[in-house]
PDB file of C-alpha atoms and ligand atoms in Angstrom:
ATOM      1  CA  UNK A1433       0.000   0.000   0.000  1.00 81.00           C
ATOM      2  CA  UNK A1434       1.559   3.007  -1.078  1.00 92.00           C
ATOM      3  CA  UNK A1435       1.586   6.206   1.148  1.00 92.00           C
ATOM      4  CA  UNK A1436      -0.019   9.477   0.424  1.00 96.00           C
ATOM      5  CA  UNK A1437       2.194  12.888   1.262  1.00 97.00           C
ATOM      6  CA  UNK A1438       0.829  15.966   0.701  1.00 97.00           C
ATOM      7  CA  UNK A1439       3.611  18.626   0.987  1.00 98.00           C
ATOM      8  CA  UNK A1440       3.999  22.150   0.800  1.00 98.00           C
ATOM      9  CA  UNK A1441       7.197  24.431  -0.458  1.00 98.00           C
ATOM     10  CA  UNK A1442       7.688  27.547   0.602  1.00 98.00           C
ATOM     11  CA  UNK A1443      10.659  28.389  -1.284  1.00 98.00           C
ATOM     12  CA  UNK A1444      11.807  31.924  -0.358  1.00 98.00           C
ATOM     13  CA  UNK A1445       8.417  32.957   1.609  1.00 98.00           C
ATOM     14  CA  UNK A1446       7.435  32.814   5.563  1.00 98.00           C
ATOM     15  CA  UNK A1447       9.771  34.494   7.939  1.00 98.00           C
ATOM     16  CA  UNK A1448      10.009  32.783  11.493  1.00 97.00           C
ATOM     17  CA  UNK A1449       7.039  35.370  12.728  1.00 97.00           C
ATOM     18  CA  UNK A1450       4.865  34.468   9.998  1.00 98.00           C
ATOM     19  CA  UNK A1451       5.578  30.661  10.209  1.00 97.00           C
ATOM     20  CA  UNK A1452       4.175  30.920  13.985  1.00 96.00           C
ATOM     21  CA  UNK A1453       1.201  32.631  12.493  1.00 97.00           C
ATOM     22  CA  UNK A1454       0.759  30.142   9.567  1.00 97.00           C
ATOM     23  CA  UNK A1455       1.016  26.878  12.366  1.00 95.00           C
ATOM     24  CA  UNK A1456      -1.416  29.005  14.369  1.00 94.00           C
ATOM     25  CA  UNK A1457      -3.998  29.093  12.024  1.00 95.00           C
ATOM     26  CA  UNK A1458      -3.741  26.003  10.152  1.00 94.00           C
ATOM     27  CA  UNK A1459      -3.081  23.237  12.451  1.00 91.00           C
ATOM     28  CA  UNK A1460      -6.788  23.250  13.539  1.00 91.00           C
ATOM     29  CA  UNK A1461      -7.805  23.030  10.474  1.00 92.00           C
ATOM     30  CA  UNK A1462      -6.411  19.787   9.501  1.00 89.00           C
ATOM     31  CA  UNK A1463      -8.520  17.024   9.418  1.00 82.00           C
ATOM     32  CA  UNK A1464      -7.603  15.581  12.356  1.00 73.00           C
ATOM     33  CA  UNK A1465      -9.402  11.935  11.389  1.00 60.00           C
ATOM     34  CA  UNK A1466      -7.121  11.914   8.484  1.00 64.00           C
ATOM     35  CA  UNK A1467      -4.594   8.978   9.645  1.00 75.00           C
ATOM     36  CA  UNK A1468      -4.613   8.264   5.723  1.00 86.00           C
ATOM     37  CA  UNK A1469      -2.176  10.563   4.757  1.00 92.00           C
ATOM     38  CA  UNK A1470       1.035  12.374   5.582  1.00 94.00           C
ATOM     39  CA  UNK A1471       0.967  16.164   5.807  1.00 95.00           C
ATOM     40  CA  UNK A1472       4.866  17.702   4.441  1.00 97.00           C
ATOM     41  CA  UNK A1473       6.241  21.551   4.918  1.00 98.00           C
ATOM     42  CA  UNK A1474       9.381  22.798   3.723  1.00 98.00           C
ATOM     43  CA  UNK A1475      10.207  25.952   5.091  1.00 98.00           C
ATOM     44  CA  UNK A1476      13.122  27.957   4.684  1.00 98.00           C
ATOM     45  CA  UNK A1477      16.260  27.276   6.778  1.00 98.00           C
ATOM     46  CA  UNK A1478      15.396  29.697   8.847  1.00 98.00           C
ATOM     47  CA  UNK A1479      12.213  29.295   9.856  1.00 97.00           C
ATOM     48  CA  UNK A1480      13.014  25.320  10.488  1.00 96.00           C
ATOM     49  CA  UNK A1481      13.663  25.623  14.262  1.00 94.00           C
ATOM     50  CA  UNK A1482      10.326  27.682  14.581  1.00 94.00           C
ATOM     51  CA  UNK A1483       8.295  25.182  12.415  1.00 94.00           C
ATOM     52  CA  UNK A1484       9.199  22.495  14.738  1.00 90.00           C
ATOM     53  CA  UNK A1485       9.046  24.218  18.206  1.00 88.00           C
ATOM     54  CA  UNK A1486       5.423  25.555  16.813  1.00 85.00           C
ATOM     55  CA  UNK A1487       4.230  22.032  14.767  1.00 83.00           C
ATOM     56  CA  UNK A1488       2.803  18.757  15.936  1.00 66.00           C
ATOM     57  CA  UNK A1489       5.027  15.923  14.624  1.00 60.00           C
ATOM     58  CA  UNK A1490       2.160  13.831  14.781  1.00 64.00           C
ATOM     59  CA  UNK A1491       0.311  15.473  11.941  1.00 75.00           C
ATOM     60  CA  UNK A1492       3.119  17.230  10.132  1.00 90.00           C
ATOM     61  CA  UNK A1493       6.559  16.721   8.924  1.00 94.00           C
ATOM     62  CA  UNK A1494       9.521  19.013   7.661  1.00 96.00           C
ATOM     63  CA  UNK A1495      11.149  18.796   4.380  1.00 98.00           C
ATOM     64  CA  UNK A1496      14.551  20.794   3.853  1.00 98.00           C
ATOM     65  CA  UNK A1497      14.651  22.445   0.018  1.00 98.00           C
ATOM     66  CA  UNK A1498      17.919  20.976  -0.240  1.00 98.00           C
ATOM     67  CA  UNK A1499      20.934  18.977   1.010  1.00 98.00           C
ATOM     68  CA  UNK A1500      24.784  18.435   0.049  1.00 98.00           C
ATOM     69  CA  UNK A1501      26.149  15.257  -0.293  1.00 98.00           C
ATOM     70  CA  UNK A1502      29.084  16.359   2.509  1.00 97.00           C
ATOM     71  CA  UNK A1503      29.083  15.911   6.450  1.00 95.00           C
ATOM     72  CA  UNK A1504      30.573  18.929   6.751  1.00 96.00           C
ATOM     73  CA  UNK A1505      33.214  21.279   4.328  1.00 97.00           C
ATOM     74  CA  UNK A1506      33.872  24.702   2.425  1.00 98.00           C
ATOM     75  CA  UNK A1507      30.685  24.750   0.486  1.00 97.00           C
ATOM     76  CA  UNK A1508      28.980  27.993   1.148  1.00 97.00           C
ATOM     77  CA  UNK A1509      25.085  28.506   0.899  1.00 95.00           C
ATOM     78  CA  UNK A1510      24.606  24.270   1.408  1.00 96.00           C
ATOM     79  CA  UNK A1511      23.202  22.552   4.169  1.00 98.00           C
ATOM     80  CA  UNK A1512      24.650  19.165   5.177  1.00 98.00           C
ATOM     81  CA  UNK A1513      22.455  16.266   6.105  1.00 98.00           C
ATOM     82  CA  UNK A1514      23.635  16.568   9.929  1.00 97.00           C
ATOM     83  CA  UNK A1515      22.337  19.988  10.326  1.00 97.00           C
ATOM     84  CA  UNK A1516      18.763  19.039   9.277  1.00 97.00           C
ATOM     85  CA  UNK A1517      18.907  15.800  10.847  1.00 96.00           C
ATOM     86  CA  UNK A1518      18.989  18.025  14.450  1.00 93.00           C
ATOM     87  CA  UNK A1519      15.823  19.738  14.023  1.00 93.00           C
ATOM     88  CA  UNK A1520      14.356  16.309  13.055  1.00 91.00           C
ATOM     89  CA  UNK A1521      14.053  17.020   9.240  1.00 96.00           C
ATOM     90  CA  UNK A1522      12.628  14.354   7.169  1.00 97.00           C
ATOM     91  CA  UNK A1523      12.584  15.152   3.930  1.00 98.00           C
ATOM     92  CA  UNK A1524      14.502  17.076   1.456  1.00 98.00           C
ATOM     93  CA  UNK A1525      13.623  18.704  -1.915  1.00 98.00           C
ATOM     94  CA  UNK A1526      15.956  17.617  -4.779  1.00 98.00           C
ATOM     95  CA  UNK A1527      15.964  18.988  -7.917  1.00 96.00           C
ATOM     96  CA  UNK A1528      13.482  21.365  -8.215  1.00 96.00           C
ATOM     97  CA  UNK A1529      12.864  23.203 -11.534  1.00 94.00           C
ATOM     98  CA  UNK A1530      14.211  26.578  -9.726  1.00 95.00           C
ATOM     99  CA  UNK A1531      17.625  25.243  -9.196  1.00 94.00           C
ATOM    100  CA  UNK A1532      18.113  23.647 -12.150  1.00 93.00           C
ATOM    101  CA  UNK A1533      16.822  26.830 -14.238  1.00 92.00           C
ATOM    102  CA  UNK A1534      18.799  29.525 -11.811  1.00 93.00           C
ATOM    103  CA  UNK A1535      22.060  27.745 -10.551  1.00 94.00           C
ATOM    104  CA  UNK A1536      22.415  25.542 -13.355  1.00 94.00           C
ATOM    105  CA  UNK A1537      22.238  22.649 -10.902  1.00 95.00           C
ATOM    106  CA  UNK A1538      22.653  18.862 -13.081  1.00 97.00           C
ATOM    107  CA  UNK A1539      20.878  15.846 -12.865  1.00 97.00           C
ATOM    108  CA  UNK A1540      24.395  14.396 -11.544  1.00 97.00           C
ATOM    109  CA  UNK A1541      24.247  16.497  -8.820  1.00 98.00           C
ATOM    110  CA  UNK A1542      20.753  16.212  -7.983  1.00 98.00           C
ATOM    111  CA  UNK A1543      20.923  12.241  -7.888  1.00 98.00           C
ATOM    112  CA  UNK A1544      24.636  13.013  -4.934  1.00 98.00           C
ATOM    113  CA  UNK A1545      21.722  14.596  -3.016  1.00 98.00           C
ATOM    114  CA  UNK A1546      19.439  12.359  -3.426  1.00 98.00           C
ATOM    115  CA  UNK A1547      21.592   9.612  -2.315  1.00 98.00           C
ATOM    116  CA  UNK A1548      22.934  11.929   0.368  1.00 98.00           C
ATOM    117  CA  UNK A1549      19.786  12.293   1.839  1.00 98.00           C
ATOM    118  CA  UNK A1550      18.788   8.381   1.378  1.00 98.00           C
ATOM    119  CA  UNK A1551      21.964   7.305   3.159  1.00 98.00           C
ATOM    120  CA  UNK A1552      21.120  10.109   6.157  1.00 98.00           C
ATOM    121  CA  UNK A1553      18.166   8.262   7.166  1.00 98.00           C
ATOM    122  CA  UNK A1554      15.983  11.281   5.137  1.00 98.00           C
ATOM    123  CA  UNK A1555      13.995  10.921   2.152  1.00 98.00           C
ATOM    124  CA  UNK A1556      14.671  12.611  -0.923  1.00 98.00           C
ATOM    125  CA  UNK A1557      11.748  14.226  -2.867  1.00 98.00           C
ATOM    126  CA  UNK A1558      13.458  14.489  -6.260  1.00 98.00           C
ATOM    127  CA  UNK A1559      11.211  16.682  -9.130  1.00 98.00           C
ATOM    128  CA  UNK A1560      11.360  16.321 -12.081  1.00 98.00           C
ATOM    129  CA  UNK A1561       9.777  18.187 -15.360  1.00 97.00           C
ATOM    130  CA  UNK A1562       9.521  19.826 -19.159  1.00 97.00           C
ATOM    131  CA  UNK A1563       9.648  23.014 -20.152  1.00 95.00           C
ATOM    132  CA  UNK A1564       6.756  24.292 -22.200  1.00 93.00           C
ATOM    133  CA  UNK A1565       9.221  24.094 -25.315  1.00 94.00           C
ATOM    134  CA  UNK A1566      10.570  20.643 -24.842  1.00 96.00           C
ATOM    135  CA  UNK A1567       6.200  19.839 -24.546  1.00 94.00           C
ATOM    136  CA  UNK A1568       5.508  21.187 -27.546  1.00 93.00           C
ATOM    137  CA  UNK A1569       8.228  20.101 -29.698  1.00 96.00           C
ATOM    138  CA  UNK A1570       6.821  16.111 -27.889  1.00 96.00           C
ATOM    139  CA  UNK A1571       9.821  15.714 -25.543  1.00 97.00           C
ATOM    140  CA  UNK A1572       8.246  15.742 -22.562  1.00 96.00           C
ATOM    141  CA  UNK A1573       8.950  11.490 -22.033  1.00 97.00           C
ATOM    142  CA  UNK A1574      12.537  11.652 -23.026  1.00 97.00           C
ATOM    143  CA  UNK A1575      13.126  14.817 -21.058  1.00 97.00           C
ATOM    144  CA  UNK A1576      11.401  12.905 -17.906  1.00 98.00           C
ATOM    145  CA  UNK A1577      13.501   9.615 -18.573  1.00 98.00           C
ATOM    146  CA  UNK A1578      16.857  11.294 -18.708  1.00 98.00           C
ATOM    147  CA  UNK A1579      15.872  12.819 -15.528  1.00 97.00           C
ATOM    148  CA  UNK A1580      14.719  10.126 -13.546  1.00 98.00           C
ATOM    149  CA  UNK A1581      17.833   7.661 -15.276  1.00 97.00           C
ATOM    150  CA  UNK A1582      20.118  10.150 -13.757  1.00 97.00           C
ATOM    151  CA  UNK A1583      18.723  11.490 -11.461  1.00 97.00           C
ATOM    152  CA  UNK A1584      17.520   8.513  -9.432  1.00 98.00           C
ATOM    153  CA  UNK A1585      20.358   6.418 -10.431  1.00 98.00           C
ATOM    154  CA  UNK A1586      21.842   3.971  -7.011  1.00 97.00           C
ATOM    155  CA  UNK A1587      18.789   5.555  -5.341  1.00 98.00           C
ATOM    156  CA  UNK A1588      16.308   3.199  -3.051  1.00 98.00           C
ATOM    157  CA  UNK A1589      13.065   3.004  -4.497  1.00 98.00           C
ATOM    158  CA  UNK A1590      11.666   2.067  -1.314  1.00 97.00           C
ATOM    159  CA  UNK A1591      12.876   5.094   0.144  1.00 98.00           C
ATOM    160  CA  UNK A1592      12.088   7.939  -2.491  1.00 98.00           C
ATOM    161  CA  UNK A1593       9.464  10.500  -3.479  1.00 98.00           C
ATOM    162  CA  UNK A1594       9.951  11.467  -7.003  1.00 98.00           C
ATOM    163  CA  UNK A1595       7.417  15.088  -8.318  1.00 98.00           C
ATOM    164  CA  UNK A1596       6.337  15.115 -11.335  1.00 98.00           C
ATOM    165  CA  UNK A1597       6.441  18.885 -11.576  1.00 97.00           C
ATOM    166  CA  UNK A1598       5.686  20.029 -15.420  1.00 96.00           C
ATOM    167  CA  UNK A1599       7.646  23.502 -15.631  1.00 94.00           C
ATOM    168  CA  UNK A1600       5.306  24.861 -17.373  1.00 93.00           C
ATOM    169  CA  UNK A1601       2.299  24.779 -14.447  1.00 92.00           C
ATOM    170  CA  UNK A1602       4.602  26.005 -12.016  1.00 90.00           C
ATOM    171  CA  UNK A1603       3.155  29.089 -10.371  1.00 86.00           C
ATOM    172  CA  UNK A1604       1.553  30.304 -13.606  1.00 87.00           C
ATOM    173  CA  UNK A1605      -1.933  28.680 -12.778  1.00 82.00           C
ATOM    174  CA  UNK A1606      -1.763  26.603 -15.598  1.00 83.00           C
ATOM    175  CA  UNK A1607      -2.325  22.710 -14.338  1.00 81.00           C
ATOM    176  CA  UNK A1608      -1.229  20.102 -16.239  1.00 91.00           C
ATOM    177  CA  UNK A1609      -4.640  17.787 -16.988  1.00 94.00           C
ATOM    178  CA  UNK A1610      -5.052  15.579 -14.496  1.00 96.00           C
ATOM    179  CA  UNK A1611      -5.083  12.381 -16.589  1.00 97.00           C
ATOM    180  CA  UNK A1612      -1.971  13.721 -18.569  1.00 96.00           C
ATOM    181  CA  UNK A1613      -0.115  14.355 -15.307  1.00 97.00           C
ATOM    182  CA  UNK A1614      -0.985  10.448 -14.545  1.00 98.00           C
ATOM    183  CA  UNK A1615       0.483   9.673 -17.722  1.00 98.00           C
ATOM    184  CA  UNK A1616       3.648  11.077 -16.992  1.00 98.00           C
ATOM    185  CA  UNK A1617       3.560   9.437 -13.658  1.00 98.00           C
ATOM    186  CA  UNK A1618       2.445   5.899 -14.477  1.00 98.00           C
ATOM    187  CA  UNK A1619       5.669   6.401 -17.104  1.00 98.00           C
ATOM    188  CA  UNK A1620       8.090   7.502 -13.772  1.00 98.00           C
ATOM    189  CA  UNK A1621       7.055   4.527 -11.568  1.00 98.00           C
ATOM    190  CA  UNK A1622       7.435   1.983 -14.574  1.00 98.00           C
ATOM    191  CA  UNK A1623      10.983   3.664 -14.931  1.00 98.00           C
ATOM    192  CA  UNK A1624      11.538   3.397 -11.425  1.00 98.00           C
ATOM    193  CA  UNK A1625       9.976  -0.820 -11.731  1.00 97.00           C
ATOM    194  CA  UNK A1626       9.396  -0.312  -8.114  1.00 97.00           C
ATOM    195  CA  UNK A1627       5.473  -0.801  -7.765  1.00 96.00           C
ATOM    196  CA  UNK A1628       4.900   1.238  -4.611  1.00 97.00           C
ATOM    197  CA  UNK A1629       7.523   4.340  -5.243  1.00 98.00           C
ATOM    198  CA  UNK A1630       5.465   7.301  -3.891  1.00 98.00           C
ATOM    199  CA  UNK A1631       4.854  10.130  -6.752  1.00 98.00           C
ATOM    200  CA  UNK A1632       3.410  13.546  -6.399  1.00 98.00           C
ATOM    201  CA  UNK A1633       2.282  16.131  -9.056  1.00 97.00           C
ATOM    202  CA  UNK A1634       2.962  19.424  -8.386  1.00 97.00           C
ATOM    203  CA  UNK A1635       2.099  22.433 -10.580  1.00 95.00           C
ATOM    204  CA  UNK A1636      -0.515  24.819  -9.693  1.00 94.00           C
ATOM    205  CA  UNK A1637      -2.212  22.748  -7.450  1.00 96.00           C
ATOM    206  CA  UNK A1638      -5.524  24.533  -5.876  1.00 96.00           C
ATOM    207  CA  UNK A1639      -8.106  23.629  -3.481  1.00 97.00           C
ATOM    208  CA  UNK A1640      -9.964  23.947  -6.817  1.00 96.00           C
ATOM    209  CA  UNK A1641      -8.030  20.994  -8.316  1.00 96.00           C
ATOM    210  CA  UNK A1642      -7.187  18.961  -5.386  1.00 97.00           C
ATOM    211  CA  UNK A1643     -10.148  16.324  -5.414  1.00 97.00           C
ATOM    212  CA  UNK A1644      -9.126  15.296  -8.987  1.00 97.00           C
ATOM    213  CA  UNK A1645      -5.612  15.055  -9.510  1.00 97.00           C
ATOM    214  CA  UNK A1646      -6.062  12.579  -5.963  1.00 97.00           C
ATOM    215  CA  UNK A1647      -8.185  10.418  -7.667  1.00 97.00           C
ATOM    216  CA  UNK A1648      -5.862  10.027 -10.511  1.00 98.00           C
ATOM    217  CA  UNK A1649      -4.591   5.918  -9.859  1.00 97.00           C
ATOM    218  CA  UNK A1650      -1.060   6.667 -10.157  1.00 98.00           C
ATOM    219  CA  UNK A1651      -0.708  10.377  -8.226  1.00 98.00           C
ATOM    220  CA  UNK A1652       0.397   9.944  -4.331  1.00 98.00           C
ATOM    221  CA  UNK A1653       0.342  13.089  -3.824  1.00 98.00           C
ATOM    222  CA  UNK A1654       1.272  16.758  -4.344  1.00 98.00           C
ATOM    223  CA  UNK A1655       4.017  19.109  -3.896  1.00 98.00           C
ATOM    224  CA  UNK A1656       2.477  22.639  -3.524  1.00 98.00           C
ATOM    225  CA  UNK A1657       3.901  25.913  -3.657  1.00 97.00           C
ATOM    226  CA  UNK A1658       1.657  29.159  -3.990  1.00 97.00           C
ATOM    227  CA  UNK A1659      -1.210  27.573  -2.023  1.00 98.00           C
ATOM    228  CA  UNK A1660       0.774  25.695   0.608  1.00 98.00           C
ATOM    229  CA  UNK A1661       1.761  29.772   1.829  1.00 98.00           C
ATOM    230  CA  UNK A1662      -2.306  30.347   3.042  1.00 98.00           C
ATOM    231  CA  UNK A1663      -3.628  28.011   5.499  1.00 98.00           C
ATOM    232  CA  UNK A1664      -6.974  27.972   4.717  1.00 98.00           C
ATOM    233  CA  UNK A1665      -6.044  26.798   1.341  1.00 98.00           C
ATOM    234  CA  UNK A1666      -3.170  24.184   2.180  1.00 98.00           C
ATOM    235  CA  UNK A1667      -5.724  22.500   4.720  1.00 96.00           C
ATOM    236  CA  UNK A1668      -8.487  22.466   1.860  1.00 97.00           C
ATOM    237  CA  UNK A1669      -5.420  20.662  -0.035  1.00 97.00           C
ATOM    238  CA  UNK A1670      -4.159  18.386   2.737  1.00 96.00           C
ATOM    239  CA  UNK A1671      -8.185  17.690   3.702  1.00 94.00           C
ATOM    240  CA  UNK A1672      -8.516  16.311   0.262  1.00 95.00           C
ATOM    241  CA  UNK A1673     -11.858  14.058  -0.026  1.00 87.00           C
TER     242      UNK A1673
HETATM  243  P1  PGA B 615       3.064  26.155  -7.519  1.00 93.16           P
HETATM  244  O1  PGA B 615       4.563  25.600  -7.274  1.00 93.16           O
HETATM  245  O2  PGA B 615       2.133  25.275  -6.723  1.00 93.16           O
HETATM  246  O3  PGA B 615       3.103  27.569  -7.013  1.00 93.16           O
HETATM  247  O4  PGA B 615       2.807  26.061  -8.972  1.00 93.16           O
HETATM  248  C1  PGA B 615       4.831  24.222  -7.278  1.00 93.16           C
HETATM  249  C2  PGA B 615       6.283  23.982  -6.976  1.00 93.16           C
HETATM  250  O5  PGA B 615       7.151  24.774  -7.382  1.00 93.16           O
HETATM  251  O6  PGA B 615       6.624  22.980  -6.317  1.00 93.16           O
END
């Protein structure tokens, strides 16, 4: 039985103040009878410490928006694996379409976080995703393939999230079809050949939207960004029917 995670990026948004006030307001809104499903926030670095002084571990779990493959070293702006595992960080975002677009990062690097993160005891939530362009000129599989053959390559299946994350819908309010975005999914967990690998779509997603890309057979989930920063519309999203 494969696990549902709904999670939430916050990329550069929420300072520590507003994370108290965003915990404040939306942990009683979660469903509290939903045992069904795993509720995911990555905040920035330096709201972590806040989020989990101010968050109920029972209900909710951090996710770091990155991680280097070193204990420890010279490498400025990174975060090593030791200094998330203190504030009891779960997760960590690999690969994201923002990194790869703005700091050139490459699938070789994303897949020495990934396993980073897998051999830390964390699991890696690796995204992957076309731009419109490589969509329209139909290289949206190849593009996805590529990424999740190097990306995800020595990674544990058992131990992964992979996003499907179409660059395109990314905070543009464009959402990829639901039963396209299962396409592309059903594709990533026969690449993967690991039956119960957990993958999300994320791109756009809206309390509007939520019901249907859930009922999509081979989505586990989403990976929100615009609506994960309001409570009242990540709780709609993690409250999903
Ligand atoms: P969005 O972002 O929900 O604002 O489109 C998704 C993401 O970047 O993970």
């Amino acid at each position: 039985m494969r696990k549902t995670v709904i999670a939430g990026n916050w990329k550069m948004h929420m300072t520590c103040a507003d994370t108290r006030k965003f915990l404040q307001e939306f942990m009683p809104l979660l469903d509290k009878i939903n045992n069904d499903r795993e509720i995911v926030i990555a905040p920035p670095f330096t709201a972590i410490s806040t989020f989990s002084e101010a968050s109920n571990f029972n209900y909710i779990n951090i996710a770091s928006q990155n991680i280097h493959w070193e204990d420890s070293g010279a490498f400025t702006a990174e975060i090593s694996p030791q200094m998330l595992l203190e504030h009891k960080v779960k997760y960590a975002i690999v690969g994201h379409s923002e990194p790869r677009k703005y700091f050139s990062e490459s699938d070789e690097q994303i897949n020495k976080r990934a396993i980073s993160a897998q051999l830390n005891g964390l699991t890696p939530i690796v995204c992957v995703g076309e731009t419109l362009e490589q969509r329209e000129k139909g290289e949206a599989e190849r593009v996805i393939t590529r990424q999740v053959e190097q990306g995800l390559e020595r990674t544990n299946p058992a131990n992964l999230i992979v996003a499907y994350e179409p660059i395109w819908a990314i905070g543009t309010g464009k959402t990829c079809e639901a039963k396209e975005a299962n396409k592309i999914c059903t594709l990533i967990r026969n690449l993967i050949g690991y039956e119960d690998v957990v993958i999300q779509y994320g791109g756009s997603v809206k309390p509007n939207n939520i019901d249907e890309i859930m009922s999509m057979n081979n989505i586990d989930g989403v990976l929100v960004g615009g609506a994960s920063l309001d409570p009242s519309s990540f709780a709609r999203i993690a409250n999903f029917k």
